[in-house]
Structures are given as structure tokens and as C-alpha cells.
PDB file of C-alpha atoms in Angstrom:
ATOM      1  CA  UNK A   1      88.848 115.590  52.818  1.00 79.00           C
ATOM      2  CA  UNK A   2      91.356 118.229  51.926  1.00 79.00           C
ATOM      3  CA  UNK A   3      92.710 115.493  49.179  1.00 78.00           C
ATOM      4  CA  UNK A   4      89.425 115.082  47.749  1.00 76.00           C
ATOM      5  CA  UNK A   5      88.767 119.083  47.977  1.00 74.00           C
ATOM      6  CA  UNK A   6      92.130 119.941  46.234  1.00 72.00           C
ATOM      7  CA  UNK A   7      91.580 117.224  43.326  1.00 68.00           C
ATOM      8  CA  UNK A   8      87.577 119.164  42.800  1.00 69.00           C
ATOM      9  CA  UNK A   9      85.337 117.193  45.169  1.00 80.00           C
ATOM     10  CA  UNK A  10      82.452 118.791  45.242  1.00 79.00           C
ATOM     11  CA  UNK A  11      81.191 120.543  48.605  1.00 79.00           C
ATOM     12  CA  UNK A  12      77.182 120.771  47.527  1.00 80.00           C
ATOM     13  CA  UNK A  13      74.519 121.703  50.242  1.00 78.00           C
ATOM     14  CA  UNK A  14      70.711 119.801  49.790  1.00 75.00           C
ATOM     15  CA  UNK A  15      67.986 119.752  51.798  1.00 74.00           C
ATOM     16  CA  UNK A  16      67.514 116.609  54.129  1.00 78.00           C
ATOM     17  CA  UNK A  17      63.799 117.000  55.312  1.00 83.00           C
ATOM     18  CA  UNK A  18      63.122 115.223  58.077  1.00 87.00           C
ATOM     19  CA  UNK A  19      59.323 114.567  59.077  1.00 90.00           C
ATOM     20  CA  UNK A  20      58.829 114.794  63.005  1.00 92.00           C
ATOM     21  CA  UNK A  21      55.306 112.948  64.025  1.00 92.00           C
ATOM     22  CA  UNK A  22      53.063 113.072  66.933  1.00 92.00           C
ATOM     23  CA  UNK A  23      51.927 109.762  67.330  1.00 91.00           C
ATOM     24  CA  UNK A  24      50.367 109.087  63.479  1.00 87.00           C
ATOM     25  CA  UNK A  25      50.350 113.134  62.704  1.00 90.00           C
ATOM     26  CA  UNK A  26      53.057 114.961  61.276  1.00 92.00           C
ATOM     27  CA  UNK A  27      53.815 118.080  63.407  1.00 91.00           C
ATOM     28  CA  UNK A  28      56.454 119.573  61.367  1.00 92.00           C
ATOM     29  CA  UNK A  29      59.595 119.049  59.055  1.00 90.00           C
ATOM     30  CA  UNK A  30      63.103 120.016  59.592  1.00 88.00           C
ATOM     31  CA  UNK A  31      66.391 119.835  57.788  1.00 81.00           C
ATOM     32  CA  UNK A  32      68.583 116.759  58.931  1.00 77.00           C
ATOM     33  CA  UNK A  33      71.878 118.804  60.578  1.00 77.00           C
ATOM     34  CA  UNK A  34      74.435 118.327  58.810  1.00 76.00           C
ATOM     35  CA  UNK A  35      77.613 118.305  61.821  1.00 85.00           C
ATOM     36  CA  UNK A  36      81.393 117.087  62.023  1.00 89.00           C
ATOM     37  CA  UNK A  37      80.355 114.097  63.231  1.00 92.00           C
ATOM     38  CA  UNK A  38      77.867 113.146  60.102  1.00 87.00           C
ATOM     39  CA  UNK A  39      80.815 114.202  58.048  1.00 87.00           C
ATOM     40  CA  UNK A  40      83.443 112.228  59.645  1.00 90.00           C
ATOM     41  CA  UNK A  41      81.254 108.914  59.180  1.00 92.00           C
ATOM     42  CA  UNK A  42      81.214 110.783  55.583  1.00 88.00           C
ATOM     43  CA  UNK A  43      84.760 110.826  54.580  1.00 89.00           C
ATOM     44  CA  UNK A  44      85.618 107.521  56.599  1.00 91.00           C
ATOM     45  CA  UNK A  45      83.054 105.552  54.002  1.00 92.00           C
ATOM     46  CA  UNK A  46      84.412 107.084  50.900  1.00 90.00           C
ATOM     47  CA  UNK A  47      87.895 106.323  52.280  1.00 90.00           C
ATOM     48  CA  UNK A  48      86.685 102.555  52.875  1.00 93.00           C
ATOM     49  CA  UNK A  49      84.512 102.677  49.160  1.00 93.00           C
ATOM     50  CA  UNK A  50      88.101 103.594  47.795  1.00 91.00           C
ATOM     51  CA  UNK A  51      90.568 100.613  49.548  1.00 93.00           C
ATOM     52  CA  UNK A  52      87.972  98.274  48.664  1.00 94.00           C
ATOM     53  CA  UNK A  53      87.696  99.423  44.971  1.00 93.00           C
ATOM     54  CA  UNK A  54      91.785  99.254  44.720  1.00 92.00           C
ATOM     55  CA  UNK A  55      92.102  95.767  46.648  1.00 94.00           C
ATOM     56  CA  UNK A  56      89.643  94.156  44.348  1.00 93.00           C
ATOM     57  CA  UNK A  57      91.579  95.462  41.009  1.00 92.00           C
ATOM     58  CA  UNK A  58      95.270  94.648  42.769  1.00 92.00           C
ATOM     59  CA  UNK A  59      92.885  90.880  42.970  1.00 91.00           C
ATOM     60  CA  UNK A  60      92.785  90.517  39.299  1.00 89.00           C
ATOM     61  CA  UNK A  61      88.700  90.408  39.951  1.00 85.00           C
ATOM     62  CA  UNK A  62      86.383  92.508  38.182  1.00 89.00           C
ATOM     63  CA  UNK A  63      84.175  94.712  41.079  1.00 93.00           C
ATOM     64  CA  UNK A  64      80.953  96.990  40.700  1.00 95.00           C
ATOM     65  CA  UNK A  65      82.133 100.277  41.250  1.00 94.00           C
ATOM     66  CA  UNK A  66      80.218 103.450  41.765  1.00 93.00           C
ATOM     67  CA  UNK A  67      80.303 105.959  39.281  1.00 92.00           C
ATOM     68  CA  UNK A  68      79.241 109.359  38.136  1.00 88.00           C
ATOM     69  CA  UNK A  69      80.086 110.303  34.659  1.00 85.00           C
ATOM     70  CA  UNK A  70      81.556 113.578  33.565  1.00 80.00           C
ATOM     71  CA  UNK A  71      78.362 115.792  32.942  1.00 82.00           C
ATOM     72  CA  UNK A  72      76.978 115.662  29.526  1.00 77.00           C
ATOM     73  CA  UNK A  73      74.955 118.673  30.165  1.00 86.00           C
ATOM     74  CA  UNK A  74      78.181 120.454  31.292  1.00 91.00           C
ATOM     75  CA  UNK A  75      77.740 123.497  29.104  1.00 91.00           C
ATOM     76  CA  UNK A  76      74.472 124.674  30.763  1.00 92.00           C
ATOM     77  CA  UNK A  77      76.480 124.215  34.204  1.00 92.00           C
ATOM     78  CA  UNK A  78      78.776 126.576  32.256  1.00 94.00           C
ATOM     79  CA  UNK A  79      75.812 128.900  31.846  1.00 93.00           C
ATOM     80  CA  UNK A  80      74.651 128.890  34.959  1.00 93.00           C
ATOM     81  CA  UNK A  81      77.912 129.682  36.747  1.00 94.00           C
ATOM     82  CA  UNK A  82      78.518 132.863  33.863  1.00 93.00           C
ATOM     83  CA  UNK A  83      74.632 133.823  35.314  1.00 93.00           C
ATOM     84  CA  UNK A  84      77.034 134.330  38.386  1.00 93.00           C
ATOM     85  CA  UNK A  85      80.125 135.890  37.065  1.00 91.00           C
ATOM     86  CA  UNK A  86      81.881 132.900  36.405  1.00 92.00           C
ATOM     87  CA  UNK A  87      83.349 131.783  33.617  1.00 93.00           C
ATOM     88  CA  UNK A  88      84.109 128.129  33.818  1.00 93.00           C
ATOM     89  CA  UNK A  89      86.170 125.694  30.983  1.00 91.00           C
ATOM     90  CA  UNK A  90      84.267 124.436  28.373  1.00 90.00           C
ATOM     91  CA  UNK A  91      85.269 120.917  29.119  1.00 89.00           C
ATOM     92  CA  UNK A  92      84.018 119.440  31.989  1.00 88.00           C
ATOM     93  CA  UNK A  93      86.532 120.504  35.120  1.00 88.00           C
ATOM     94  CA  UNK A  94      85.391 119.203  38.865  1.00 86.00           C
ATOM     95  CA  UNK A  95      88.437 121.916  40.833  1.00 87.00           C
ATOM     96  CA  UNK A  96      87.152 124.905  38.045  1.00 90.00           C
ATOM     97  CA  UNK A  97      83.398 123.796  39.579  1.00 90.00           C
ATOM     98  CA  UNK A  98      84.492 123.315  43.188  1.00 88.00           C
ATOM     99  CA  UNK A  99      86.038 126.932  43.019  1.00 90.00           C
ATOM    100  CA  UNK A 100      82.904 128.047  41.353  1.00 92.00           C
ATOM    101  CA  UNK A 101      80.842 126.566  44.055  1.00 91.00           C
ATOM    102  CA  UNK A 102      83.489 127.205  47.130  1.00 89.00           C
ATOM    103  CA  UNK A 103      82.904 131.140  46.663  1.00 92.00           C
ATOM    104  CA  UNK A 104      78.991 131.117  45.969  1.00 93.00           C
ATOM    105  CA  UNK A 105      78.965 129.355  49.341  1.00 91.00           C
ATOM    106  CA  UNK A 106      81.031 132.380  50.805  1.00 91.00           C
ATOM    107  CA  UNK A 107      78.981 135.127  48.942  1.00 92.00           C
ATOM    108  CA  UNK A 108      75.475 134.082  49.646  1.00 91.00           C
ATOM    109  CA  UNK A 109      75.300 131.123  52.077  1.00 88.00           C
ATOM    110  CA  UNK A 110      71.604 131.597  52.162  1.00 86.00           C
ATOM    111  CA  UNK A 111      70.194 130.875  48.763  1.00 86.00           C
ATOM    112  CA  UNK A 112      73.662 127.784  48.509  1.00 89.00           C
ATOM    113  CA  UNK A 113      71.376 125.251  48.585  1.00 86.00           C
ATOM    114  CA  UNK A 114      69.226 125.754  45.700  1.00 88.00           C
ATOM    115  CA  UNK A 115      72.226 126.516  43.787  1.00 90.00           C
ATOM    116  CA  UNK A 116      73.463 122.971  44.808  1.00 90.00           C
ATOM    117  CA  UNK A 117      70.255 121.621  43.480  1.00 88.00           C
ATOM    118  CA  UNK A 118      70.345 122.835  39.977  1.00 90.00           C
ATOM    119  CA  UNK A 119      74.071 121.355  39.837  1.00 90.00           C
ATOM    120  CA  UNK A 120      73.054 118.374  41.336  1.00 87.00           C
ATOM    121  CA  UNK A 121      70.562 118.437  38.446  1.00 87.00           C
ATOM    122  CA  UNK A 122      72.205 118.990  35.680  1.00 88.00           C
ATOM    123  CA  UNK A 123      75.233 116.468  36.746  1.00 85.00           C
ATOM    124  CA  UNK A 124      73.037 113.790  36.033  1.00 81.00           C
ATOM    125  CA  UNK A 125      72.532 110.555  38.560  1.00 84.00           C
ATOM    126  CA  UNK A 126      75.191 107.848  39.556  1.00 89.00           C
ATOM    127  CA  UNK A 127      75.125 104.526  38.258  1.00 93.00           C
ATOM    128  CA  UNK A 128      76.558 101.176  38.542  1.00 95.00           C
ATOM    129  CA  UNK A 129      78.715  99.390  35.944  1.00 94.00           C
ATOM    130  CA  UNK A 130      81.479  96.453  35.970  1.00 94.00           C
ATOM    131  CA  UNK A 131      85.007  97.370  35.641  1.00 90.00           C
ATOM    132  CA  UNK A 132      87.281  95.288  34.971  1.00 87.00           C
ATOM    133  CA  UNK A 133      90.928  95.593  37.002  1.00 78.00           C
ATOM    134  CA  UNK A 134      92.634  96.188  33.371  1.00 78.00           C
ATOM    135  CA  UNK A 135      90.809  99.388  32.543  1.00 75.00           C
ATOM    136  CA  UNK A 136      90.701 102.629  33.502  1.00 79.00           C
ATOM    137  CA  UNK A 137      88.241 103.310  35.870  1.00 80.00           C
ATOM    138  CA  UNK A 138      85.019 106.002  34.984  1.00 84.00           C
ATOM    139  CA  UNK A 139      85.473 107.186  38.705  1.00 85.00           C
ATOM    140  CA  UNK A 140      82.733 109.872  40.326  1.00 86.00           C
ATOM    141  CA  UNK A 141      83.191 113.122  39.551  1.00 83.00           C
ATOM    142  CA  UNK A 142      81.456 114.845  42.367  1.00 82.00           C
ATOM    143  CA  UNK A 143      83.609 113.334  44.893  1.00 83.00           C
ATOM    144  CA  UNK A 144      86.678 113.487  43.049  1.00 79.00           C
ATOM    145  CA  UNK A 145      87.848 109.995  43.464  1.00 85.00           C
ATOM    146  CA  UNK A 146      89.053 107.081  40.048  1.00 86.00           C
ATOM    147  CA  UNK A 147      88.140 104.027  42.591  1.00 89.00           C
ATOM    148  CA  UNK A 148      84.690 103.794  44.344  1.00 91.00           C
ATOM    149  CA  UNK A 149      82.006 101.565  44.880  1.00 93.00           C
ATOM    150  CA  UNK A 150      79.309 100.961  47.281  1.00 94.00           C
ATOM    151  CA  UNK A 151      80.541  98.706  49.790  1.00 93.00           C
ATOM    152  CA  UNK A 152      79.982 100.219  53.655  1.00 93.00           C
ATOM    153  CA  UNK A 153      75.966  99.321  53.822  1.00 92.00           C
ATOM    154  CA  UNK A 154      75.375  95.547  52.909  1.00 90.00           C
ATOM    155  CA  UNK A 155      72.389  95.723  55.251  1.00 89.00           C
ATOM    156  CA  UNK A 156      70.634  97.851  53.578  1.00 89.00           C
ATOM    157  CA  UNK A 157      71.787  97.846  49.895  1.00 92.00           C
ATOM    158  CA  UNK A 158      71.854  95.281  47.404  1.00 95.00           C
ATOM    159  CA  UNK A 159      75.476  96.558  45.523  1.00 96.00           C
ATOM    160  CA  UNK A 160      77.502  96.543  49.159  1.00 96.00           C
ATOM    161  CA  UNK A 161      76.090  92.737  49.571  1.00 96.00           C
ATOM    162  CA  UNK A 162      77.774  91.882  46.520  1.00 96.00           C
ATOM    163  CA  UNK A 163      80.808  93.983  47.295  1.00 96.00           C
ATOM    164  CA  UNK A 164      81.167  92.159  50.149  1.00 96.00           C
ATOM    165  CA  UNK A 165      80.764  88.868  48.367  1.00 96.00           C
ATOM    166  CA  UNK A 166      83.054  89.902  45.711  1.00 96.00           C
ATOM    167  CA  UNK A 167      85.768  91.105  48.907  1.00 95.00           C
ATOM    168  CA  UNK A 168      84.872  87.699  50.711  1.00 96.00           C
ATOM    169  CA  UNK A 169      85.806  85.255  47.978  1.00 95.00           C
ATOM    170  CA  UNK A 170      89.015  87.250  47.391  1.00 94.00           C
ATOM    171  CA  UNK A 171      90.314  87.443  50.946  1.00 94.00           C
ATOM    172  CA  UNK A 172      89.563  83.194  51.287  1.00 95.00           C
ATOM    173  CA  UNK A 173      91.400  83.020  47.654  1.00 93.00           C
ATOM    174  CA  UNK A 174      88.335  81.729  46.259  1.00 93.00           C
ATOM    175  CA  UNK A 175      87.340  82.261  42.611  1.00 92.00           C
ATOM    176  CA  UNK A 176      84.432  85.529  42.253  1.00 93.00           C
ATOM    177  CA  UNK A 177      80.920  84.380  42.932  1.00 94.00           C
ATOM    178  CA  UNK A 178      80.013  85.745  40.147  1.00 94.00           C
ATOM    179  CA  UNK A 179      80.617  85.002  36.219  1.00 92.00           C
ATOM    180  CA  UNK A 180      81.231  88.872  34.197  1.00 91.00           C
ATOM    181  CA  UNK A 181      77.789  88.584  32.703  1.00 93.00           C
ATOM    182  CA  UNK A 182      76.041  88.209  35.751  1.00 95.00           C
ATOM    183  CA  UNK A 183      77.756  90.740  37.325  1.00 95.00           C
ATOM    184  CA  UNK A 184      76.877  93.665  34.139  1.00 95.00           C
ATOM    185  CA  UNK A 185      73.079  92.229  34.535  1.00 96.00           C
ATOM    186  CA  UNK A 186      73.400  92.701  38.049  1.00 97.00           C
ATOM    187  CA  UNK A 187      74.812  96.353  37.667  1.00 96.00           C
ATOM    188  CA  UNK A 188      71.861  97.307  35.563  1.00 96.00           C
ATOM    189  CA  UNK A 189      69.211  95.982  37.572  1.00 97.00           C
ATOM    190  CA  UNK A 190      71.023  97.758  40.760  1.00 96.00           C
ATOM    191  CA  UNK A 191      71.054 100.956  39.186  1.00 95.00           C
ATOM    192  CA  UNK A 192      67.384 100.278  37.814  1.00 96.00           C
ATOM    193  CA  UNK A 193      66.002  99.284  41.478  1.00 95.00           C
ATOM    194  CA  UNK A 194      67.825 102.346  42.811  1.00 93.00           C
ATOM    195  CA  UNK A 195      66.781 105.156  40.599  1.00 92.00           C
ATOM    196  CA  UNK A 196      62.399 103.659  41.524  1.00 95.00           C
ATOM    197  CA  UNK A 197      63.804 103.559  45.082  1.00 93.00           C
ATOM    198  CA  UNK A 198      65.090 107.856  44.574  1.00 90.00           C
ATOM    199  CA  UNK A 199      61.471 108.247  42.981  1.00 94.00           C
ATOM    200  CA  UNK A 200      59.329 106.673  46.412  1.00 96.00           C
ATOM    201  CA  UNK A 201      61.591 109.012  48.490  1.00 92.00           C
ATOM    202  CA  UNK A 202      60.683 111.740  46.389  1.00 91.00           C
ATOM    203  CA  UNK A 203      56.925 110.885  46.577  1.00 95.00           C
ATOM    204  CA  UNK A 204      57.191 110.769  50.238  1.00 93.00           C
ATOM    205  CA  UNK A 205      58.565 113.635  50.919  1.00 92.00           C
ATOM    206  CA  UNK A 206      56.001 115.394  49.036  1.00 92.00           C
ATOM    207  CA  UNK A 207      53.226 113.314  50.912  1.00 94.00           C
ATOM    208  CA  UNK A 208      54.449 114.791  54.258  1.00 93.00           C
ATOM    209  CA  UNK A 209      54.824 118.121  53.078  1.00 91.00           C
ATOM    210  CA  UNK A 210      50.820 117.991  51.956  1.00 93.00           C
ATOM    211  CA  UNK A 211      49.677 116.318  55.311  1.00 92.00           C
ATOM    212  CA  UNK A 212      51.347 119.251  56.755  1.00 92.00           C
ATOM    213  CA  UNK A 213      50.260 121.488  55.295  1.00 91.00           C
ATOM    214  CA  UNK A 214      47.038 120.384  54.743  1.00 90.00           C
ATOM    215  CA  UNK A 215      45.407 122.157  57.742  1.00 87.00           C
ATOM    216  CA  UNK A 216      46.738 125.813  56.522  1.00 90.00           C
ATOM    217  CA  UNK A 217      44.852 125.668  52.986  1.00 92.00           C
ATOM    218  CA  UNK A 218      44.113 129.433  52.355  1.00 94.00           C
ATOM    219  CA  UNK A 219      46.937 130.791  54.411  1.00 94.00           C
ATOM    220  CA  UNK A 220      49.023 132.825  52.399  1.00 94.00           C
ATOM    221  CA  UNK A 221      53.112 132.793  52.689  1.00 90.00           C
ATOM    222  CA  UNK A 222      56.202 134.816  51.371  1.00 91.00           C
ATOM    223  CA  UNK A 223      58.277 132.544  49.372  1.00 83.00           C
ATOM    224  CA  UNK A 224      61.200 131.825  47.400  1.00 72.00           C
ATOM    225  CA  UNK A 225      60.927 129.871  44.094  1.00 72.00           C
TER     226      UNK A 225
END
């Protein structure tokens, strides 16, 4: 973890609601807690992501990594951090970010999150892509790591169960399950399913926030937009 934070991973804070029912009624909504132990599971996954990534390219075989490009909307990240105080590079820079981000968190803890949003925003969403064990990887930006891929949850999504394949084959010194074009179709299709999958979350979420609140219509609250 201090690695990743010294090469610019980024330490962003979201919301996690979590919907708490009474039998069929929902009875309120909390944040998911966020402790050492949820962030030791964390960092032992992206460690895991990473030694699969580099075993399949030392293999010669071609793997579906992870990635998350360098922000093409990097200059209104720029803006947003000089909105602060902060000047950041005008080329994307994930340890001029982290910095950025490291002392908002220290200066005003309470509004971090929706700062974390509007970053997570404007970075733009991860995708999946084939890379071949010549090239040079895309990597992820927000955690700061060249080699990662999805690989830790094959019972639950579709790129790990090919990872796995992919790891499988190579450990019996079998030849990949899977030709190159299959695999890019694949990677498309993953990152298709994924992204609808992000947008029924989203929906959701907002359906337990109305059943919630759907009993205090005409109530009036102090908020924060």
C-alpha cells in the first residue's frame, strides 16, 4: 500500500449505501464501514490481480487485463483542484493528484467524499482490453499499478472466470483456451455487460432511497448539494 501510494495510487472516499430491511421494508440506509480489515482483503487482491497479470505475460499468453486510461478530461480535474488552491501539471500526473487529494482529505475530511466523486467522474470508467505479453501494458491509473486484471472473483464475475481459464491452461502447459479474436470480443462484451450491470446498481440504490423516504413526503431537511 505504501508502494502503490508513493507511485500516485489514488486514496478516494465514496459512499457505500447499504439498505437495512425489516422483513420486506426498508428501515434505513447506512454507509458500508470502510475498516483495516476491508482494506487488507483490498490490497491483498490487487497484489494477487498484479502476479497473475505478470505470470501470464512471463507465459508468452495474451491475458485480459484491467485498465483505466489516463483521464482524457484531465484538464477540468486540473480546474477543479485550482478551485482549491492547487495547481496541478497539465499532463495527466496520478502522485501530483494523490498529493492533491492526500491534503483535501486532511483539510476538510467532511465534504472528502463528494470531492472523490467528481474525480471519480471525470476519470472516466475502467474497461477491459487484450494485451498482448509483447506490449506495454495501459495499466490503471487510479491504483497506480502497469499489470492488473480481474482475477480474485470467478464466482461472481465473468473476466476472473476467464482469468482463471487463461492461468489454468498455462500452469498444465496447455495452449490458451482462447484464440486472440475471441478473447478482444470477449473483452468488449465484458466491459459492455459491466457498465448495464453499474447502471441496475445505480437504479437500485435510488429505489431504496425513495421507499425510504417515501413516508416523509412534505418533511423538509437541511442539505448539502
Amino acid at each position: 500500500r505504501v508502494l502503490r501510494r508513493a507511485e500516485g495510487s489514488l486514496d478516494l472516499e465514496t459512499f457505500e449505501p447499504r439498505a437495512l430491511f425489516d422483513g420486506e421494508r426498508i428501515v434505513d440506509i447506512r454507509l458500508q464501514e470502510h475498516n483495516r480489515a476491508r482494506q487488507l482483503i483490498e490490497e491483498f487482491m490487487i497484489a494477487t490481480n498484479g502476479c497473475t497479470a505478470r505470470f501470464l505475460a512471463q507465459q508468452k499468453a495474451a491475458s485480459l487485463r484491467r485498465v483505466v486510461r489516463s483521464p482524457e478530461r484531465w484538464l477540468r480535474i486540473v480546474e477543479v483542484a485550482q478551485g482549491y488552491g492547487t495547481v496541478l501539471p497539465k499532463e495527466p500526473d496520478a502522485q501530483a493528484l494523490e498529493a492533491f487529494l492526500a491534503r483535501q482529505h486532511k483539510l476538510d475530511p467532511l465534504h472528502f467524499p463528494d470531492l472523490s466523486l467528481v474525480v471519480v467522474k471525470l476519470m472516466g470508467s475502467g474497461e477491459y482490453v487484450v494485451e498482448e505479453p509483447q506490449g506495454e501494458p495501459l495499466g490503471h491509473f487510479a491504483l497506480a499499478v502497469r499489470d492488473y486484471m480481474h482475477s480474485t472473483a470467478p464466482n461472481r464475475r465473468y473476466p476472473d472466470l476467464i482469468t482463471q481459464r487463461l492461468l489454468k491452461a498455462a500452469l498444465a502447459g496447455q495452449k490458451p483456451p482462447y484464440a486472440r479474436a475471441e478473447l478482444a470480443e470477449l473483452a468488449i462484451q465484458c466491459t459492455t455487460r459491466e457498465d448495464l450491470a453499474q447502471k441496475v446498481e445505480r437504479q437500485v440504490r435510488k429505489s431504496e432511497a425513495a421507499l425510504l423516504l417515501h413516508d416523509r413526503i412534505g418533511q423538509r431537511f437541511d442539505a448539502l448539494v
